PDB file of C-alpha atoms in Angstrom:
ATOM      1  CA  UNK E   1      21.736  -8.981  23.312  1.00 92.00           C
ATOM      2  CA  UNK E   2      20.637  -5.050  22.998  1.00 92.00           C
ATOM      3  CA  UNK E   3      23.971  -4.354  20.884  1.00 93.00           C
ATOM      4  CA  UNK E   4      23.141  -7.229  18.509  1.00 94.00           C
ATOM      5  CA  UNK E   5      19.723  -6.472  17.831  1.00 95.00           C
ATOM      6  CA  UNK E   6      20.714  -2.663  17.337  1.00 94.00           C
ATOM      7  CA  UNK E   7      23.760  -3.454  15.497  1.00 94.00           C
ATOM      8  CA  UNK E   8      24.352  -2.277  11.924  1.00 92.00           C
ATOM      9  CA  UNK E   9      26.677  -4.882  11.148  1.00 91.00           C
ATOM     10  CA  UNK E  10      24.148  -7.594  10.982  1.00 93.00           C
ATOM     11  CA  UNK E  11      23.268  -8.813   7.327  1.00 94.00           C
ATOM     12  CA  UNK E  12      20.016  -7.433   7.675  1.00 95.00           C
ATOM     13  CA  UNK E  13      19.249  -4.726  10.728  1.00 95.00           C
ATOM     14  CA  UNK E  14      16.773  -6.285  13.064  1.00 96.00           C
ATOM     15  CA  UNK E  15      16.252  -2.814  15.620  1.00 94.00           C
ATOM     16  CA  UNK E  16      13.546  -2.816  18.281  1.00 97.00           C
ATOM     17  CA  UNK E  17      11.000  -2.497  15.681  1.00 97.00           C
ATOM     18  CA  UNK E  18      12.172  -5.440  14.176  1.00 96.00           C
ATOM     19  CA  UNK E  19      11.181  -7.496  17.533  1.00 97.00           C
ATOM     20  CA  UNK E  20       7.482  -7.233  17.218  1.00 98.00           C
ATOM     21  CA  UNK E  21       7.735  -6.967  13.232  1.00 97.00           C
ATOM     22  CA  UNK E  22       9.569 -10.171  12.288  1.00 98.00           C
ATOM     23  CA  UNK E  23       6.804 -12.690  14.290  1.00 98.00           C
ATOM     24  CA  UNK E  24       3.742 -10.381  13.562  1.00 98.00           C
ATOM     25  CA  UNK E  25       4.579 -10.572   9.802  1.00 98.00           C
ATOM     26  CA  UNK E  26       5.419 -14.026   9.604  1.00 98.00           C
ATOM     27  CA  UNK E  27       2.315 -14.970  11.276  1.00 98.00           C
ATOM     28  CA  UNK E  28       0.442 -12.687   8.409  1.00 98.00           C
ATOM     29  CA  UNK E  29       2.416 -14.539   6.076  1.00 98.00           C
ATOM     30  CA  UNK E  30       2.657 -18.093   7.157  1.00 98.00           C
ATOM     31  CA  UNK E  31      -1.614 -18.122   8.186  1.00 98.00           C
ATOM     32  CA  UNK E  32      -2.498 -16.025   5.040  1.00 98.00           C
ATOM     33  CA  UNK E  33      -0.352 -19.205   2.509  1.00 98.00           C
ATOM     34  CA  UNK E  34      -2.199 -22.046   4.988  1.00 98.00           C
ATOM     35  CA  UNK E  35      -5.614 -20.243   4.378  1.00 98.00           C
ATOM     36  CA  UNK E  36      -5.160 -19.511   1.220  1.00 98.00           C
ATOM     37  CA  UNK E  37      -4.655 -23.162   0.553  1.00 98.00           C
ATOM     38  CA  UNK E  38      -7.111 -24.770   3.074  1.00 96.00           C
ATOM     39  CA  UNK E  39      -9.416 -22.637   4.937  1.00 97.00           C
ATOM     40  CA  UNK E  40     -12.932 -23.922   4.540  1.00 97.00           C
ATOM     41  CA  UNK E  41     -15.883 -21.960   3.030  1.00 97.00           C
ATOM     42  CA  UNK E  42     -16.452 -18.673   4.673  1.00 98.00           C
ATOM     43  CA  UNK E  43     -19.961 -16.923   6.159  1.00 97.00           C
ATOM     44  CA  UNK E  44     -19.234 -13.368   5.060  1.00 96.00           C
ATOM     45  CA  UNK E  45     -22.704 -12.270   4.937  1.00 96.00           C
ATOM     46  CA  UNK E  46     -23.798 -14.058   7.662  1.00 94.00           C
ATOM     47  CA  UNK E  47     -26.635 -15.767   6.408  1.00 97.00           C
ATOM     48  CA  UNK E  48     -25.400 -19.248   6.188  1.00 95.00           C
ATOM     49  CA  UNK E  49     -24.200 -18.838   2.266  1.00 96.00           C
ATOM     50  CA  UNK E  50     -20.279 -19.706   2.958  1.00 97.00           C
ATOM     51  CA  UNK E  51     -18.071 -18.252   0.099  1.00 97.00           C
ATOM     52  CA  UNK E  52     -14.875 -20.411  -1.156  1.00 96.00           C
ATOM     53  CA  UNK E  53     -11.729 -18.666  -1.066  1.00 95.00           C
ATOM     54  CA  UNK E  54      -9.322 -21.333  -1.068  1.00 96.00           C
ATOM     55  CA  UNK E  55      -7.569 -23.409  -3.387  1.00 97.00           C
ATOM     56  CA  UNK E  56      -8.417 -26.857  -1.831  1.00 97.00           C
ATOM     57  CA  UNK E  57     -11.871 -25.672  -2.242  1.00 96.00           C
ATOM     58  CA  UNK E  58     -11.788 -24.987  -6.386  1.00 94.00           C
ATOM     59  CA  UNK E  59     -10.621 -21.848  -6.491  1.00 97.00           C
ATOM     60  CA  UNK E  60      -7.269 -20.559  -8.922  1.00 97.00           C
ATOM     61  CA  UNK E  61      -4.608 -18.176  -8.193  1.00 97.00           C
ATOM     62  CA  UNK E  62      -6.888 -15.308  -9.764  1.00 98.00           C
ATOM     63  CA  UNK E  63      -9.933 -16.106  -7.969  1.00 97.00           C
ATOM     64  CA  UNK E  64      -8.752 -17.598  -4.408  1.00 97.00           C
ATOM     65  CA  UNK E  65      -8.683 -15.428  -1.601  1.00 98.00           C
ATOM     66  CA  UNK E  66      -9.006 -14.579   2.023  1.00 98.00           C
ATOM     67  CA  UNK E  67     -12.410 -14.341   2.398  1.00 98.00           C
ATOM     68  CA  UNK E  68     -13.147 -11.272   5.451  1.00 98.00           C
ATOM     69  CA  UNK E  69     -14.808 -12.373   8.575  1.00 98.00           C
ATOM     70  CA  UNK E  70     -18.800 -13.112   9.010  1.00 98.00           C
ATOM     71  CA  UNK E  71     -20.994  -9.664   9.459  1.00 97.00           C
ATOM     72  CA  UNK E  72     -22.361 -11.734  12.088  1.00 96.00           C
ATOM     73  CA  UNK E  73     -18.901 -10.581  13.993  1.00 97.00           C
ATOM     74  CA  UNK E  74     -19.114  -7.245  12.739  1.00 96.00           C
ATOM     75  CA  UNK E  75     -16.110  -5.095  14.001  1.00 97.00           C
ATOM     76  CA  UNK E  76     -15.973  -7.909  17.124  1.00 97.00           C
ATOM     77  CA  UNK E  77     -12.558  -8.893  18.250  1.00 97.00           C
ATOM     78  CA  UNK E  78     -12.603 -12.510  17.046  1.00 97.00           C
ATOM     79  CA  UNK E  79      -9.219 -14.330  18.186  1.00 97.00           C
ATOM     80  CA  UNK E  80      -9.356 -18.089  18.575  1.00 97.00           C
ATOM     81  CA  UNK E  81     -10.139 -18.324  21.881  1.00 97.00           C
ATOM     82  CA  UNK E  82     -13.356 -16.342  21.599  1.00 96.00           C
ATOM     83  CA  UNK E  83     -14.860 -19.139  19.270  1.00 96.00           C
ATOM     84  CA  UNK E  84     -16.438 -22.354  20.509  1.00 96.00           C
ATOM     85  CA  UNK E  85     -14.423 -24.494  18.242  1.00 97.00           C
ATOM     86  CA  UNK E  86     -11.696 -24.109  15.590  1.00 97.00           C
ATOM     87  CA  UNK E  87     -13.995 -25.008  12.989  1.00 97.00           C
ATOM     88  CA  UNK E  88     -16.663 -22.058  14.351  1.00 98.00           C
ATOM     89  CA  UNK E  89     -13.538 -19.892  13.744  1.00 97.00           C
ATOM     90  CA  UNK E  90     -12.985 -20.835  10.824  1.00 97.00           C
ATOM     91  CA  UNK E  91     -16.742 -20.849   9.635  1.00 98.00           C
ATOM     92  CA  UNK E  92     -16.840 -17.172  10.479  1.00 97.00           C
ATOM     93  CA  UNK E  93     -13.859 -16.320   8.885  1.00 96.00           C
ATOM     94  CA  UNK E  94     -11.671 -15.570  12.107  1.00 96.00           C
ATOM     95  CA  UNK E  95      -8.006 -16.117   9.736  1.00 98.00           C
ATOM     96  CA  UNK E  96      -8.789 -13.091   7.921  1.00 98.00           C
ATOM     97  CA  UNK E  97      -8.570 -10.878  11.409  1.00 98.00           C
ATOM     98  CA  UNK E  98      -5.524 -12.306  12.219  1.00 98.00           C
ATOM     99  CA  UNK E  99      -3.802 -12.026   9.035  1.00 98.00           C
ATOM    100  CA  UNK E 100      -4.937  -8.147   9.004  1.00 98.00           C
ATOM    101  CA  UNK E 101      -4.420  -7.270  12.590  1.00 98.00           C
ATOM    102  CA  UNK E 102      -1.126  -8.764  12.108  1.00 98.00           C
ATOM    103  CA  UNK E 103       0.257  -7.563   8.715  1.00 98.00           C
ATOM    104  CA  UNK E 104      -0.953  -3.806   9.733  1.00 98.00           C
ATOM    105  CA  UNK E 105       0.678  -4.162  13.117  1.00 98.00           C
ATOM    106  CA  UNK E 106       3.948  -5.690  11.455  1.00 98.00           C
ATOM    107  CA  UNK E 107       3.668  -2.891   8.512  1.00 98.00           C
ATOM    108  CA  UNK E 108       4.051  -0.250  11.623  1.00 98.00           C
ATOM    109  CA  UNK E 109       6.905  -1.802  12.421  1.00 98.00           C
ATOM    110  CA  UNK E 110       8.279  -1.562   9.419  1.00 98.00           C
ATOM    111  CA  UNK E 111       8.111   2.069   9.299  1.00 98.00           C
ATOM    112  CA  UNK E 112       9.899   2.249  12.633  1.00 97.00           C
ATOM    113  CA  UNK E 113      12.434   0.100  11.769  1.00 97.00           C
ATOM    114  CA  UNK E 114      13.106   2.458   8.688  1.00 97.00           C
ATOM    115  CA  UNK E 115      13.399   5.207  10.775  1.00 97.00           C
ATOM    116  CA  UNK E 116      15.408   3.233  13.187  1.00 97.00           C
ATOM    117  CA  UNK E 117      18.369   2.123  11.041  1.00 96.00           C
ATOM    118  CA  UNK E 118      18.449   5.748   9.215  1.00 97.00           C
ATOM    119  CA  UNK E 119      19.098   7.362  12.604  1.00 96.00           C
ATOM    120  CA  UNK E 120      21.736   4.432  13.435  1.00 96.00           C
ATOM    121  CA  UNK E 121      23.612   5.433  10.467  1.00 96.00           C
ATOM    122  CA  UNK E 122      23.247   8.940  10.931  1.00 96.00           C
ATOM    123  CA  UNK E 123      20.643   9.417   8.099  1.00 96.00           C
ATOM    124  CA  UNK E 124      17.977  12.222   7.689  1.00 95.00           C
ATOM    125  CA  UNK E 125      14.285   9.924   8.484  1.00 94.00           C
ATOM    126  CA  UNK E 126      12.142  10.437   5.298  1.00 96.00           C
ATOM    127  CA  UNK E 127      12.588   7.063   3.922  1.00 97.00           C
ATOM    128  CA  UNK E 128      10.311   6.112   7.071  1.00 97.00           C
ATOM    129  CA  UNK E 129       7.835   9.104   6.570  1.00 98.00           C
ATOM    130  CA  UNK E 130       7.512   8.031   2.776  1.00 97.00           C
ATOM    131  CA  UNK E 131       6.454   4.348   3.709  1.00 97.00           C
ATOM    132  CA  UNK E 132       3.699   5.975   5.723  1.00 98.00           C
ATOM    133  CA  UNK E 133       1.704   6.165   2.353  1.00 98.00           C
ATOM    134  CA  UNK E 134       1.121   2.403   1.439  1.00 98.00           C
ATOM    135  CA  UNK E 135       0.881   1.517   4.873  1.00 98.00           C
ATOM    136  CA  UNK E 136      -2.060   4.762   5.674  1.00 98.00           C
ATOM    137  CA  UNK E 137      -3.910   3.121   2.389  1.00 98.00           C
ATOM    138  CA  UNK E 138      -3.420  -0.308   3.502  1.00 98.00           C
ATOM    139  CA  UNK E 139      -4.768   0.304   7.190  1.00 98.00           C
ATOM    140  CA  UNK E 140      -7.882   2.661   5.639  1.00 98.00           C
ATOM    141  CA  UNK E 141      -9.120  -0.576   3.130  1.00 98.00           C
ATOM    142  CA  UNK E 142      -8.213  -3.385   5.938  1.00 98.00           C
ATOM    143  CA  UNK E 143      -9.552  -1.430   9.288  1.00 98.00           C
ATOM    144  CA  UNK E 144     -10.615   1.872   8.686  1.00 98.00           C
ATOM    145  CA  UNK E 145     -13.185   0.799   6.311  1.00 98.00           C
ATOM    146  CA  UNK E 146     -14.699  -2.075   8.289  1.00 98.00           C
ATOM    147  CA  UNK E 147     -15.013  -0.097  11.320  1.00 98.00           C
ATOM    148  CA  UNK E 148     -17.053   2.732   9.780  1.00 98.00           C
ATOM    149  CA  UNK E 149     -18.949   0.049   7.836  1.00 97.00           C
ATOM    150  CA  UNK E 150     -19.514  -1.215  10.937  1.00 97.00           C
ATOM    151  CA  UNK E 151     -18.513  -4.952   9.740  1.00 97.00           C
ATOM    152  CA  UNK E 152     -14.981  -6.371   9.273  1.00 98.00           C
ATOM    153  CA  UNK E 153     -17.055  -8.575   6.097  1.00 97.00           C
ATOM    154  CA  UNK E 154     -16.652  -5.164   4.544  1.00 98.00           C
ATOM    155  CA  UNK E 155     -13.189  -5.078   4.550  1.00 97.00           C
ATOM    156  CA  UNK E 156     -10.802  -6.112   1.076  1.00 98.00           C
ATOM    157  CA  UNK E 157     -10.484  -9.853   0.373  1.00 98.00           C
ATOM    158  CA  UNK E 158      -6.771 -11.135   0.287  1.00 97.00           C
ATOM    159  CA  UNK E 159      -7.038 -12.067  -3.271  1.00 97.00           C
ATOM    160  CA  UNK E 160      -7.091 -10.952  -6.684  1.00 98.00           C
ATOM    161  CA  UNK E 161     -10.624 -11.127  -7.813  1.00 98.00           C
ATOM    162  CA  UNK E 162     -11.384 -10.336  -4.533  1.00 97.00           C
ATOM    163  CA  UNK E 163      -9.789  -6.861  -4.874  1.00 98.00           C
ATOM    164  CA  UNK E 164     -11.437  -6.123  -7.630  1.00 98.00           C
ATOM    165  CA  UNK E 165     -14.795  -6.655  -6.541  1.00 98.00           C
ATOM    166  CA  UNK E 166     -13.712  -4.178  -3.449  1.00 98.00           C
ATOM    167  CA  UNK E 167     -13.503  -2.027  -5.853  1.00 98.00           C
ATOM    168  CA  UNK E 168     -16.499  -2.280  -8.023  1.00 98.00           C
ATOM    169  CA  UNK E 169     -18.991  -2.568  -5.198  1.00 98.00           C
ATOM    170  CA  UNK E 170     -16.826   0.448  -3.856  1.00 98.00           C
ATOM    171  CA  UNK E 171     -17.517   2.567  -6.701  1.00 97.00           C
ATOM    172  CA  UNK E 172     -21.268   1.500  -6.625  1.00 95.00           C
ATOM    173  CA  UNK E 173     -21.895   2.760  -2.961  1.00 96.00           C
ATOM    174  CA  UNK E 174     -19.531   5.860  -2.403  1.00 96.00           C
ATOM    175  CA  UNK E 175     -18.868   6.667  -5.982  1.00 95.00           C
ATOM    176  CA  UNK E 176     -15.143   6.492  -5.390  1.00 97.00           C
ATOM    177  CA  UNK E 177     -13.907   7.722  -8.739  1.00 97.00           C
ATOM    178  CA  UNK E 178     -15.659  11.214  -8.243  1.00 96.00           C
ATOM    179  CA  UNK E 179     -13.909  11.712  -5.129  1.00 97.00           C
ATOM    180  CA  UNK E 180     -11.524  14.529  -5.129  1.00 97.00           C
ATOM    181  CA  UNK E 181      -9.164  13.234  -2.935  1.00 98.00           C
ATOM    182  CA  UNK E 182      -9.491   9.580  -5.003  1.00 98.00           C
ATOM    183  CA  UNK E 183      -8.522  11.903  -7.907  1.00 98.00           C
ATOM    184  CA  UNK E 184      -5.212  13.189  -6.308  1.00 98.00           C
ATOM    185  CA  UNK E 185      -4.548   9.619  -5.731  1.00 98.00           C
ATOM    186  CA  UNK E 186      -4.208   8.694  -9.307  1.00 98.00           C
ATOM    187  CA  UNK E 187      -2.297  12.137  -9.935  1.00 98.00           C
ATOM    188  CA  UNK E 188       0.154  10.638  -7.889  1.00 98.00           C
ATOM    189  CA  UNK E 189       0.615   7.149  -9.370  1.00 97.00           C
ATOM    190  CA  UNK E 190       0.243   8.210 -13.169  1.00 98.00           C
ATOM    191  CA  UNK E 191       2.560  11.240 -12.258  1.00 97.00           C
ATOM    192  CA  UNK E 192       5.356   9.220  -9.995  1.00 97.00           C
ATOM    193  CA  UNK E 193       5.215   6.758 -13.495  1.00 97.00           C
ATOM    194  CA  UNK E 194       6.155   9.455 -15.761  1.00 97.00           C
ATOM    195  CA  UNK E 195       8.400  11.266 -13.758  1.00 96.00           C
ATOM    196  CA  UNK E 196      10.358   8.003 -12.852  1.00 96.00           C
ATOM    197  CA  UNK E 197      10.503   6.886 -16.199  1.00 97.00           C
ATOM    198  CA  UNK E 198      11.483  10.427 -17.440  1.00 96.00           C
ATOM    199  CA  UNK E 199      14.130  10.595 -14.704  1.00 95.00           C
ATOM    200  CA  UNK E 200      15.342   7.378 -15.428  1.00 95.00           C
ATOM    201  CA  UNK E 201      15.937   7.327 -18.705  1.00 95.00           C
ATOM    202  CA  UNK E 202      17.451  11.234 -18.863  1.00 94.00           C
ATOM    203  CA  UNK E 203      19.776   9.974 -16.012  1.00 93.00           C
ATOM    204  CA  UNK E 204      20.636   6.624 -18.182  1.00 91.00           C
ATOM    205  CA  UNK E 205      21.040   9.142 -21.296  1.00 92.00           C
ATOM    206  CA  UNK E 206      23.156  11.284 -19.674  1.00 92.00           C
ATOM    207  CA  UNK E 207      26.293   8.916 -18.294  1.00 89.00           C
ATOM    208  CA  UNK E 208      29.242  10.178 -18.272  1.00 89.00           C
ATOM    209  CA  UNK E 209      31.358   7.736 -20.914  1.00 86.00           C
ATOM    210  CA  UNK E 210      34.351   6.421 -18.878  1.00 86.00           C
ATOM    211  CA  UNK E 211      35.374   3.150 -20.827  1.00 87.00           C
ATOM    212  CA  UNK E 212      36.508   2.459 -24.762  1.00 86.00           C
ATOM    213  CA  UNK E 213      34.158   0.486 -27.292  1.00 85.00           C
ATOM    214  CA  UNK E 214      35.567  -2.551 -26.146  1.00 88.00           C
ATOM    215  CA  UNK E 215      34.447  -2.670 -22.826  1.00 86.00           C
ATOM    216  CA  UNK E 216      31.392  -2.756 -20.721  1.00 85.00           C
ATOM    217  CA  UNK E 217      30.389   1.065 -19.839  1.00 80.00           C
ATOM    218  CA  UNK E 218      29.370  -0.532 -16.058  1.00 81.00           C
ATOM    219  CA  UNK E 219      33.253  -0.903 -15.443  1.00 84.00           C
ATOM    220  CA  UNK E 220      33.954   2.692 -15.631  1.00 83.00           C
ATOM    221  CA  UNK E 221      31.724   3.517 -12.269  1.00 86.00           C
ATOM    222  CA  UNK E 222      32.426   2.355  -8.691  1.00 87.00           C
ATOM    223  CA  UNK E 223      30.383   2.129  -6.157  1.00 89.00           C
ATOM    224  CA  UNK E 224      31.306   5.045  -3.918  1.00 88.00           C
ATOM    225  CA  UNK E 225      33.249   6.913  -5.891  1.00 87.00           C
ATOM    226  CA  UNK E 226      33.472  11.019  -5.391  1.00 87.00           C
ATOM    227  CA  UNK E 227      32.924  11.657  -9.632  1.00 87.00           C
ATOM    228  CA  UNK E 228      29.418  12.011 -10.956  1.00 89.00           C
ATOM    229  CA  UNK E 229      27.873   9.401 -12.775  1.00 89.00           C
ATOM    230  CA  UNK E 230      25.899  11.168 -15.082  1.00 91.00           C
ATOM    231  CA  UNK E 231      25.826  14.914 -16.623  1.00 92.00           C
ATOM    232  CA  UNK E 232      23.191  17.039 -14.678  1.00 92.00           C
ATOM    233  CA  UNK E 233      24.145  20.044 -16.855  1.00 93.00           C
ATOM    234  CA  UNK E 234      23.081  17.968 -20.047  1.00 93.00           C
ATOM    235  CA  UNK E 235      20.247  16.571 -18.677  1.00 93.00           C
ATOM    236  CA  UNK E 236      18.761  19.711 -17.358  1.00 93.00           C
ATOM    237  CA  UNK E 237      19.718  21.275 -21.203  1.00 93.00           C
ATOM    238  CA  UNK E 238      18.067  18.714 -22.857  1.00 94.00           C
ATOM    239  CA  UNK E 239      14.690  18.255 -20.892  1.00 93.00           C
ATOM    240  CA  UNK E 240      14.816  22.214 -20.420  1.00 94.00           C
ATOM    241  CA  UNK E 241      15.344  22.526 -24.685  1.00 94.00           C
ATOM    242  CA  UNK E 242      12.364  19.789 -24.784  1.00 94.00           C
ATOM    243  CA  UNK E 243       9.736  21.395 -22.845  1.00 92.00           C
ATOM    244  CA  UNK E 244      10.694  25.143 -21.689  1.00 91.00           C
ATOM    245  CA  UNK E 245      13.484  25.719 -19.198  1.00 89.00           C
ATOM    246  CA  UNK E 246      11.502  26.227 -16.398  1.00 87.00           C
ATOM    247  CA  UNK E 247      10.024  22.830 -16.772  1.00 89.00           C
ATOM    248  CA  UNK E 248      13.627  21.074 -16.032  1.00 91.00           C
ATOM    249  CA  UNK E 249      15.222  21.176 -12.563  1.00 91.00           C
ATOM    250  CA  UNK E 250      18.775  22.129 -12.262  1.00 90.00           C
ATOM    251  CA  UNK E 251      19.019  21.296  -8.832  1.00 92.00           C
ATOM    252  CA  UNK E 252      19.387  17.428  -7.785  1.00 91.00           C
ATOM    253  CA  UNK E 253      18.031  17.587  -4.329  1.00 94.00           C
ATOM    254  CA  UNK E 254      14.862  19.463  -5.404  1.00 94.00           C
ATOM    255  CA  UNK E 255      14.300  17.072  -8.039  1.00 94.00           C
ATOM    256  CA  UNK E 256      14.642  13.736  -5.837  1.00 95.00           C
ATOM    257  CA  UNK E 257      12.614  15.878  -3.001  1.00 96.00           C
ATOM    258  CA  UNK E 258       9.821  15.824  -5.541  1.00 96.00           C
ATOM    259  CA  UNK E 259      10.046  12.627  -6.858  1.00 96.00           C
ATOM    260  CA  UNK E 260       9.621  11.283  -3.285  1.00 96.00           C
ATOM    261  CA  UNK E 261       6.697  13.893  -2.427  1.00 97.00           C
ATOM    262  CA  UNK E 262       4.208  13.431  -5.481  1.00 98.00           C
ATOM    263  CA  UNK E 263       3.292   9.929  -4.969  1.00 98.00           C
ATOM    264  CA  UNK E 264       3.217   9.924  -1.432  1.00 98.00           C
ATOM    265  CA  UNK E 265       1.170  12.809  -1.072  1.00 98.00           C
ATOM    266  CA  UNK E 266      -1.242  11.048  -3.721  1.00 98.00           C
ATOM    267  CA  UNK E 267      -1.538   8.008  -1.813  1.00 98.00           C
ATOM    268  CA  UNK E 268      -2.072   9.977   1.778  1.00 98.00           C
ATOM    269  CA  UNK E 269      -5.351  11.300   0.054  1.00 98.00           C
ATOM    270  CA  UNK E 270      -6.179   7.838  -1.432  1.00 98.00           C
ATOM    271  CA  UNK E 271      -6.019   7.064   2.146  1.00 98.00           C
ATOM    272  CA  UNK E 272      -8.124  10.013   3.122  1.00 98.00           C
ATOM    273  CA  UNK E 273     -10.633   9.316   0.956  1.00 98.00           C
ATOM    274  CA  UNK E 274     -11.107   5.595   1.737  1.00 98.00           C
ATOM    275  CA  UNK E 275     -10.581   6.604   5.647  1.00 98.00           C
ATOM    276  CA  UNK E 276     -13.542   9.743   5.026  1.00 97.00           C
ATOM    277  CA  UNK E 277     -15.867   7.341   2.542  1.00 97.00           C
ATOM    278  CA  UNK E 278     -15.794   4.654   5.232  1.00 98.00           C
ATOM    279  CA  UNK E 279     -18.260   6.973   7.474  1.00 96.00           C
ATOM    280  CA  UNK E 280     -20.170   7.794   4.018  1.00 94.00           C
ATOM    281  CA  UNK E 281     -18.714  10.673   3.603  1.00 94.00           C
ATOM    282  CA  UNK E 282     -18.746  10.098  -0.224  1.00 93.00           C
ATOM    283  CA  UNK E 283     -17.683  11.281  -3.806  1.00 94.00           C
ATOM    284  CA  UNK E 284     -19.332  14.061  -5.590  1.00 91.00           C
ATOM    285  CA  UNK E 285     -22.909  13.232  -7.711  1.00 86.00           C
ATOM    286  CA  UNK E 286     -23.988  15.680  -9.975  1.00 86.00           C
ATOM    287  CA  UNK E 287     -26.359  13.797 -11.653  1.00 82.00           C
ATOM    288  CA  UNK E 288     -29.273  15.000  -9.185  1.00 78.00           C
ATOM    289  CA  UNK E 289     -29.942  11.349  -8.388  1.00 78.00           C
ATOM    290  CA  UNK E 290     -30.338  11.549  -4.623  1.00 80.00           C
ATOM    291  CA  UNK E 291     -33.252  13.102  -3.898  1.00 87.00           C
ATOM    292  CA  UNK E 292     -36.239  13.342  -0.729  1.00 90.00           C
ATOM    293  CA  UNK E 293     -39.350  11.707   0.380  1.00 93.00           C
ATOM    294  CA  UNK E 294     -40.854  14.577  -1.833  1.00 93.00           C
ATOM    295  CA  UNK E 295     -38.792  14.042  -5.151  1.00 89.00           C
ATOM    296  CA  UNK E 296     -36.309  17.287  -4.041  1.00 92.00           C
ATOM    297  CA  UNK E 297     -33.081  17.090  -5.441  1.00 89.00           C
ATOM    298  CA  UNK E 298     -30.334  16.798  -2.267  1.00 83.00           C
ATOM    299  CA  UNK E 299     -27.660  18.184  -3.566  1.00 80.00           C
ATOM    300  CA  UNK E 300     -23.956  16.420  -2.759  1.00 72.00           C
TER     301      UNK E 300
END
């Protein structure tokens, strides 16, 4: 049994990790698809207004969600067997705690698992390190948040609309988009879009022709083969001729080094900043808005 679960050979790797990640995410999953269906009207505020999420309950694809548990939990544990009755547990919103405490749990798996199967194969482990990101801003909006709110009801809806109204009301109370480390966030995800489209297509550019006009130019490359695929010497003469040669790297494990690092060190500060916002720790106002009992300007 251990050799087959840690054997490389299998279609896809399972690992250790992979015990406690394959049921914990398809619990997340198969709940979140039921609830997102069928759950019943929700009690997020806890003051006997429930909110539809679900489909069976008039909502679309664009506005249905997981609605987050009651504040009248607040950052409780709420399993099933803490509620009178199913339908108490549903009332208060209890699916939305299990799909989270799940998905984040089977997420961390995840990133073991990575790590697992590149030591297996006798890879180097960033793949793993660089999945940290998503998961760090996942766990800030889904449990970091909530618990320095002080209320799971804070927490992002599973939904569309839902995660845009995160957002707004977000912005209203911590001023999100004048957060520095917010701003390093979109740095990242603007700058990883440019750079992969600029790698991309200076890569596709530069192939190195292998096949006649007559044939496909996929059937002059194999998969493992020892010959370069492309021209790095062109591409770095171009892009360097384009810009200024310092702008163009000639070296291809730099370049791929930074094309991991920028967005991931973006999103850990997107993370950061939800994580540091959660405790109202928030964005920079200059507009001298926030002021005392006596009208003095507090400055942020």
């Amino acid at each position: 049994f251990c050799t087959w679960i840690t054997s490389t050979e299998n279609r896809l790797y399972i690992g250790w990790f992979g015990v406690v990640m394959i049921p914990t995410l398809l619990t997340a999953t198969s709940v979140f698809i039921i609830a997102f269906v069928a759950a019943p009207p929700v009690d997020i505020d806890g003051i006997r207004e429930p909110v539809a999420g679900s489909l069976l309950y008039g909502n679309n694809i664009i506005s249905g969600a997981i609605i987050p548990s009651s504040a009248a939990i607040g950052i409780h544990f709420y399993p099933i067997w803490e509620a009178a009755s199913l339908d108490e547990w549903l009332y208060n919103g209890g699916p939305y705690q299990l799909i989270v405490l799940h998905f984040l749990l089977g997420v961390c798996c995840y990133i073991g698992r990575e790590w697992e199967l590149s030591y297996r194969l006798g890879m180097r482990p960033w793949i793993s390190v660089a999945f940290t990101a998503p998961v760090a801003a996942a766990a800030a909006v889904f449990l970091v948040y909530p618990i320095g709110q002080g209320s799971f009801s804070d927490g992002m809806p599973l939904g569309i609309s839902g995660t845009f109204n995160f957002m707004l009301v977000f912005q209203a109370e911590h001023n999100i988009l004048m957060h520095p480390f917010h701003q390093l966030g979109v740095a990242g995800v603007f700058g990883g879009s440019l750079f992969s489209a600029m790698h991309g297509s200076l890569v596709t550019s530069s192939l190195i022709r292998e096949t006649t006009e007559n044939e496909s130019a996929n059937n002059g490359y194999k998969f493992g083969q020892e010959e370069e695929t492309y021209n790095i010497v062109a591409a770095h003469g171009y892009f360097g001729r384009l810009i200024f040669q310092y702008a163009s790297f000639n070296n291809s494990r730099s370049l791929h080094f930074f094309l991991g690092l920028w967005p991931v060190v973006g999103i850990w500060f997107t993370a950061m900043s939800v994580s540091t916002m959660a405790f109202n720790l928030n964005g920079f106002n200059f507009n001298q808005s926030v002021v005392d009992s006596q009208g003095r300007v507090i400055n942020t």
